[in-house]
Amino acid sequence: MRLILIGPPGSGKGTQAKLLSQRLGLLHFSTGDILRDAIAKDTSEGRKARPFMANGQLVPDALVNDIVNGRFQGAGKPQKFVLDGYPRNLAQAQALDSVLAEQGLLLDVVVLLSVEDDEIVRRLGNRWTCPNSACKAVYHTFFKPAKIEGQCDLCQTSLYQREDDKPATIRKRLQVFHQTYDDLLRHYQKQGLLIEVPGRGDIEAIYADITKALGAGKMP
Ligand code: AP5
Ligand code: MG
């Protein structure tokens, strides 16, 4: 199974990708998580990405494409995966097409998680994230509270609020999404891979809709 989750910031890509990865054994591949790890470790990639991320802009295509290419071309390349936050524009989608074709891998489905902007602002202001790179669990003060406030249920690490979850940066991230996603959706629509799943409501019900879409998508 190979799928891409597309959606505005806060639409639940990370939440759903985590469930898909745990339950279906897919590699969860989030460019946002990889870049945040790079920033935490102060690598050269992290130093390049940080100003873009802090301002809610996309980091340059070349940087993320290199990260993804490296993962698919290196040893232990994934066969089954869920891509979360990549690709984000047409140029990235075309780069991914080339990498997958080179590796002889076909996508099964591209899921658009649709959520309105006002709900997103409400969600991101109350999101809590686990910084442990082996965990990355995501919580919400009201919709998915941790059992002990401020502490990850799974690995007991202290939770934090992301630097880009400030109201002005959330607005910028939404604006960037609206500027780039049309071309991306058209690209996957033409390939007959795109399915829209409403991203509002119960997390488990959304998960069930995504797995239904997986069944309905093009299977190799
Ligand atoms: P990235 O980390 O990908 O962030 P994003 O796309 O803005 O999305 P989020 O991670 O904020 O939200 P999500 O959809 O994962 O939602 P979540 O599950 O956490 O990217 C960050 C930055 O990195 C970008 O701005 C860019 O700078 C850079 N970047 C990354 N990839 C890039 C690329 N390919 N190219 C260029 N730059 C790139 O859920 C949100 C909250 O809602 C949580 O609190 C959760 O508990 C809650 N929630 C989830 N589902 C529900 C529900 N159904 N009901 C109520 N609450 C819910
Ligand atoms: Mg995420």
Short mmCIF file of C-alpha atoms and ligand atoms in Angstrom, two decimals:
data_model
loop_
_atom_site.label_atom_id
_atom_site.label_comp_id
_atom_site.label_asym_id
_atom_site.label_seq_id
_atom_site.Cartn_x
_atom_site.Cartn_y
_atom_site.Cartn_z
CA MET A 1 0.00 0.00 0.00
CA ARG A 2 1.35 3.37 -1.03
CA LEU A 3 -0.52 6.55 -0.36
CA ILE A 4 -0.14 10.29 -0.08
CA LEU A 5 -2.08 12.44 2.37
CA ILE A 6 -2.67 15.98 1.12
CA GLY A 7 -4.43 18.58 3.23
CA PRO A 8 -4.15 22.02 4.74
CA PRO A 9 -2.08 22.52 7.88
CA GLY A 10 -3.87 20.91 10.79
CA SER A 11 -6.16 18.79 8.63
CA GLY A 12 -5.02 15.66 10.50
CA LYS A 13 -2.39 14.30 8.11
CA GLY A 14 0.01 13.42 10.93
CA THR A 15 -2.75 11.96 13.13
CA GLN A 16 -4.07 9.72 10.36
CA ALA A 17 -0.61 8.80 9.00
CA LYS A 18 0.38 7.61 12.46
CA LEU A 19 -2.67 5.33 12.66
CA LEU A 20 -2.08 4.00 9.14
CA SER A 21 1.53 3.30 9.93
CA GLN A 22 0.79 1.53 13.24
CA ARG A 23 -2.13 -0.53 11.97
CA LEU A 24 -1.10 -1.30 8.38
CA GLY A 25 2.67 -1.41 8.85
CA LEU A 26 3.34 1.47 6.45
CA LEU A 27 6.39 3.68 6.75
CA HIS A 28 5.21 7.12 7.91
CA PHE A 29 7.19 9.65 5.95
CA SER A 30 6.61 13.26 7.01
CA THR A 31 8.88 15.91 5.50
CA GLY A 32 7.76 18.33 8.25
CA ASP A 33 8.93 15.89 10.98
CA ILE A 34 12.21 15.24 9.16
CA LEU A 35 12.87 18.98 8.83
CA ARG A 36 11.98 19.64 12.50
CA ASP A 37 14.45 16.87 13.52
CA ALA A 38 17.09 18.49 11.31
CA ILE A 39 16.47 21.83 13.04
CA ALA A 40 16.66 20.23 16.50
CA LYS A 41 19.97 18.59 15.55
CA ASP A 42 21.21 21.84 13.95
CA THR A 43 22.26 20.13 10.71
CA SER A 44 22.97 22.15 7.55
CA GLU A 45 19.54 21.09 6.17
CA GLY A 46 17.93 22.29 9.40
CA ARG A 47 19.71 25.63 9.27
CA LYS A 48 18.54 26.16 5.67
CA ALA A 49 14.93 25.13 6.45
CA ARG A 50 14.39 26.99 9.71
CA PRO A 51 13.67 30.54 8.46
CA PHE A 52 11.15 29.25 5.91
CA MET A 53 9.35 27.06 8.44
CA ALA A 54 9.30 29.74 11.11
CA ASN A 55 7.56 32.06 8.60
CA GLY A 56 5.07 29.47 7.39
CA GLN A 57 6.58 29.27 3.90
CA LEU A 58 7.56 26.19 1.95
CA VAL A 59 11.24 25.30 2.15
CA PRO A 60 12.91 25.19 -1.30
CA ASP A 61 11.85 22.25 -3.46
CA ALA A 62 15.46 21.14 -4.03
CA LEU A 63 15.97 20.59 -0.29
CA VAL A 64 12.86 18.43 0.28
CA ASN A 65 13.24 16.59 -3.02
CA ASP A 66 16.80 15.62 -2.02
CA ILE A 67 15.56 14.31 1.34
CA VAL A 68 12.86 12.19 -0.34
CA ASN A 69 15.15 10.97 -3.14
CA GLY A 70 17.75 9.95 -0.58
CA ARG A 71 15.20 7.89 1.32
CA PHE A 72 13.93 6.09 -1.77
CA GLN A 73 17.32 5.49 -3.29
CA GLY A 74 19.20 4.47 -0.15
CA ALA A 75 19.42 1.04 1.44
CA GLY A 76 16.18 -0.16 3.07
CA LYS A 77 14.01 1.90 0.73
CA PRO A 78 10.33 1.65 1.65
CA GLN A 79 7.92 -0.55 -0.30
CA LYS A 80 4.79 0.43 1.66
CA PHE A 81 4.45 3.99 2.85
CA VAL A 82 2.24 6.93 3.72
CA LEU A 83 3.61 10.30 2.62
CA ASP A 84 2.49 13.14 4.91
CA GLY A 85 3.18 16.70 3.73
CA TYR A 86 4.99 15.71 0.55
CA PRO A 87 4.52 16.51 -2.29
CA ARG A 88 3.25 20.03 -1.70
CA ASN A 89 3.29 21.55 -5.17
CA LEU A 90 3.40 20.43 -8.78
CA ALA A 91 7.22 20.50 -9.04
CA GLN A 92 7.50 18.18 -6.03
CA ALA A 93 4.82 15.85 -7.42
CA GLN A 94 6.74 15.60 -10.70
CA ALA A 95 9.98 14.89 -8.82
CA LEU A 96 8.20 12.17 -6.83
CA ASP A 97 6.76 10.64 -10.01
CA SER A 98 10.31 10.26 -11.37
CA VAL A 99 11.66 8.69 -8.18
CA LEU A 100 8.80 6.22 -7.93
CA ALA A 101 9.06 5.31 -11.63
CA GLU A 102 12.80 4.72 -11.20
CA GLN A 103 12.06 2.40 -8.28
CA GLY A 104 9.19 0.64 -10.07
CA LEU A 105 6.70 1.70 -7.37
CA LEU A 106 3.09 2.68 -8.13
CA LEU A 107 0.90 4.84 -5.91
CA ASP A 108 -2.43 3.34 -4.82
CA VAL A 109 -4.28 6.48 -3.81
CA VAL A 110 -3.88 10.16 -2.99
CA VAL A 111 -6.22 11.29 -0.21
CA LEU A 112 -7.23 14.93 0.17
CA LEU A 113 -8.26 15.58 3.77
CA SER A 114 -10.56 18.58 3.48
CA VAL A 115 -11.07 20.84 6.50
CA GLU A 116 -12.27 24.47 6.55
CA ASP A 117 -9.87 27.23 7.58
CA ASP A 118 -11.75 28.29 10.75
CA GLU A 119 -11.56 24.74 12.17
CA ILE A 120 -7.83 24.65 11.42
CA VAL A 121 -7.08 27.77 13.43
CA ARG A 122 -8.99 26.23 16.36
CA ARG A 123 -7.07 22.97 16.08
CA LEU A 124 -3.53 24.25 15.76
CA GLY A 125 -3.72 26.66 18.67
CA ASN A 126 -4.38 23.66 20.94
CA ARG A 127 -2.05 21.09 19.42
CA TRP A 128 0.61 19.38 21.52
CA THR A 129 3.36 17.36 19.85
CA CYS A 130 5.77 14.73 21.18
CA PRO A 131 9.34 15.76 20.25
CA ASN A 132 10.72 12.18 20.50
CA SER A 133 11.76 11.37 16.91
CA ALA A 134 10.83 7.71 17.38
CA CYS A 135 7.30 8.66 18.54
CA LYS A 136 5.94 11.97 17.18
CA ALA A 137 2.50 11.46 18.70
CA VAL A 138 0.14 14.41 18.31
CA TYR A 139 -2.46 15.52 20.89
CA HIS A 140 -5.13 18.17 21.21
CA THR A 141 -6.21 19.87 24.43
CA PHE A 142 -9.89 19.08 23.76
CA PHE A 143 -10.17 16.58 20.87
CA LYS A 144 -7.36 14.20 21.80
CA PRO A 145 -6.03 15.04 25.26
CA ALA A 146 -3.00 13.25 26.68
CA LYS A 147 -3.87 11.12 29.74
CA ILE A 148 -1.43 13.15 31.85
CA GLU A 149 -1.42 16.80 30.80
CA GLY A 150 1.79 17.78 29.01
CA GLN A 151 3.14 14.22 28.80
CA CYS A 152 3.11 11.76 25.88
CA ASP A 153 0.91 8.69 26.56
CA LEU A 154 3.19 6.48 24.50
CA CYS A 155 6.73 7.40 25.57
CA GLN A 156 6.20 9.79 28.54
CA THR A 157 8.26 12.58 26.90
CA SER A 158 7.19 16.17 27.69
CA LEU A 159 4.96 17.58 24.93
CA TYR A 160 5.61 20.93 23.24
CA GLN A 161 3.81 23.45 21.00
CA ARG A 162 5.29 23.92 17.53
CA GLU A 163 7.01 27.20 16.69
CA ASP A 164 4.83 27.59 13.55
CA ASP A 165 1.54 27.21 15.45
CA LYS A 166 1.30 30.96 16.23
CA PRO A 167 -1.83 32.62 14.74
CA ALA A 168 0.06 34.77 12.17
CA THR A 169 2.15 31.80 10.99
CA ILE A 170 -0.95 29.57 10.77
CA ARG A 171 -2.56 32.18 8.50
CA LYS A 172 0.56 32.27 6.31
CA ARG A 173 0.66 28.43 6.07
CA LEU A 174 -3.01 28.38 5.03
CA GLN A 175 -2.35 31.03 2.38
CA VAL A 176 0.57 28.98 0.99
CA PHE A 177 -1.61 25.87 0.90
CA HIS A 178 -4.37 27.65 -1.04
CA GLN A 179 -1.80 29.00 -3.53
CA THR A 180 -0.24 25.63 -4.32
CA TYR A 181 -2.79 22.86 -3.93
CA ASP A 182 -4.90 23.34 -7.09
CA ASP A 183 -2.11 22.25 -9.43
CA LEU A 184 -1.24 19.38 -7.15
CA LEU A 185 -4.80 18.08 -7.04
CA ARG A 186 -5.20 18.41 -10.81
CA HIS A 187 -2.01 16.38 -11.28
CA TYR A 188 -3.35 13.44 -9.26
CA GLN A 189 -6.87 13.82 -10.62
CA LYS A 190 -5.49 13.30 -14.13
CA GLN A 191 -3.81 10.10 -12.91
CA GLY A 192 -7.14 8.91 -11.48
CA LEU A 193 -5.64 8.63 -7.99
CA LEU A 194 -7.33 11.44 -6.06
CA ILE A 195 -10.03 10.80 -3.46
CA GLU A 196 -11.42 13.48 -1.12
CA VAL A 197 -12.18 12.53 2.48
CA PRO A 198 -13.83 15.07 4.81
CA GLY A 199 -11.33 15.63 7.63
CA ARG A 200 -13.83 16.90 10.21
CA GLY A 201 -15.37 14.83 12.98
CA ASP A 202 -14.34 11.67 14.80
CA ILE A 203 -10.69 10.64 14.19
CA GLU A 204 -11.57 6.92 13.96
CA ALA A 205 -14.42 7.61 11.50
CA ILE A 206 -11.99 9.56 9.28
CA TYR A 207 -9.53 6.67 9.51
CA ALA A 208 -12.27 4.28 8.37
CA ASP A 209 -13.03 6.56 5.38
CA ILE A 210 -9.34 6.62 4.41
CA THR A 211 -9.03 2.83 4.54
CA LYS A 212 -12.21 2.61 2.44
CA ALA A 213 -10.57 4.97 -0.06
CA LEU A 214 -7.51 2.71 -0.08
CA GLY A 215 -9.74 -0.17 -1.10
CA ALA A 216 -11.34 1.95 -3.81
CA GLY A 217 -8.06 3.39 -5.14
CA LYS A 218 -6.06 1.97 -8.01
CA MET A 219 -4.30 -1.14 -6.72
CA PRO A 220 -1.27 -2.54 -8.59
P1 AP5 B 1 4.16 20.01 8.23
O1 AP5 B 1 4.80 19.52 9.46
O2 AP5 B 1 3.86 19.07 7.14
O3 AP5 B 1 2.87 20.83 8.66
P2 AP5 B 1 1.47 21.13 7.99
O4 AP5 B 1 1.23 20.64 6.60
O5 AP5 B 1 1.29 22.57 8.20
O6 AP5 B 1 0.49 20.26 8.78
P3 AP5 B 1 0.48 20.04 10.31
O7 AP5 B 1 1.57 19.09 10.71
O8 AP5 B 1 0.44 21.36 11.03
O9 AP5 B 1 -0.95 19.40 10.51
P4 AP5 B 1 -1.46 17.92 10.22
O10 AP5 B 1 -2.27 17.93 8.98
O11 AP5 B 1 -0.33 16.93 10.31
O12 AP5 B 1 -2.46 17.76 11.43
P5 AP5 B 1 -2.31 16.98 12.84
O13 AP5 B 1 -2.53 15.53 12.62
O14 AP5 B 1 -1.06 17.39 13.54
O15 AP5 B 1 5.05 21.17 7.61
C1 AP5 B 1 5.53 22.21 8.43
C2 AP5 B 1 6.42 23.12 7.61
O16 AP5 B 1 7.54 22.37 7.10
C3 AP5 B 1 5.79 23.75 6.36
O17 AP5 B 1 5.08 24.92 6.67
C4 AP5 B 1 7.02 23.99 5.49
O18 AP5 B 1 7.72 25.12 5.91
C5 AP5 B 1 7.89 22.77 5.78
N1 AP5 B 1 7.63 21.65 4.86
C6 AP5 B 1 7.17 20.40 5.19
N2 AP5 B 1 7.03 19.63 4.11
C7 AP5 B 1 7.41 20.41 3.04
C8 AP5 B 1 7.47 20.19 1.65
N3 AP5 B 1 7.09 19.04 1.10
N4 AP5 B 1 7.88 21.22 0.86
C9 AP5 B 1 8.25 22.41 1.38
N5 AP5 B 1 8.20 22.68 2.70
C10 AP5 B 1 7.79 21.70 3.52
O19 AP5 B 1 -3.60 17.57 13.59
C11 AP5 B 1 -3.63 18.92 14.02
C12 AP5 B 1 -4.32 19.03 15.39
O20 AP5 B 1 -5.69 18.67 15.23
C13 AP5 B 1 -3.75 18.06 16.45
O21 AP5 B 1 -3.82 18.69 17.69
C14 AP5 B 1 -4.71 16.84 16.40
O22 AP5 B 1 -4.77 16.16 17.64
C15 AP5 B 1 -6.04 17.53 16.03
N6 AP5 B 1 -6.91 16.69 15.21
C16 AP5 B 1 -6.56 15.78 14.25
N7 AP5 B 1 -7.67 15.22 13.69
C17 AP5 B 1 -8.73 15.82 14.30
C18 AP5 B 1 -10.16 15.70 14.16
N8 AP5 B 1 -10.70 14.85 13.26
N9 AP5 B 1 -10.94 16.45 14.95
C19 AP5 B 1 -10.41 17.32 15.86
N10 AP5 B 1 -9.08 17.47 16.04
C20 AP5 B 1 -8.25 16.75 15.27
MG MG B 2 1.75 17.07 10.58
#
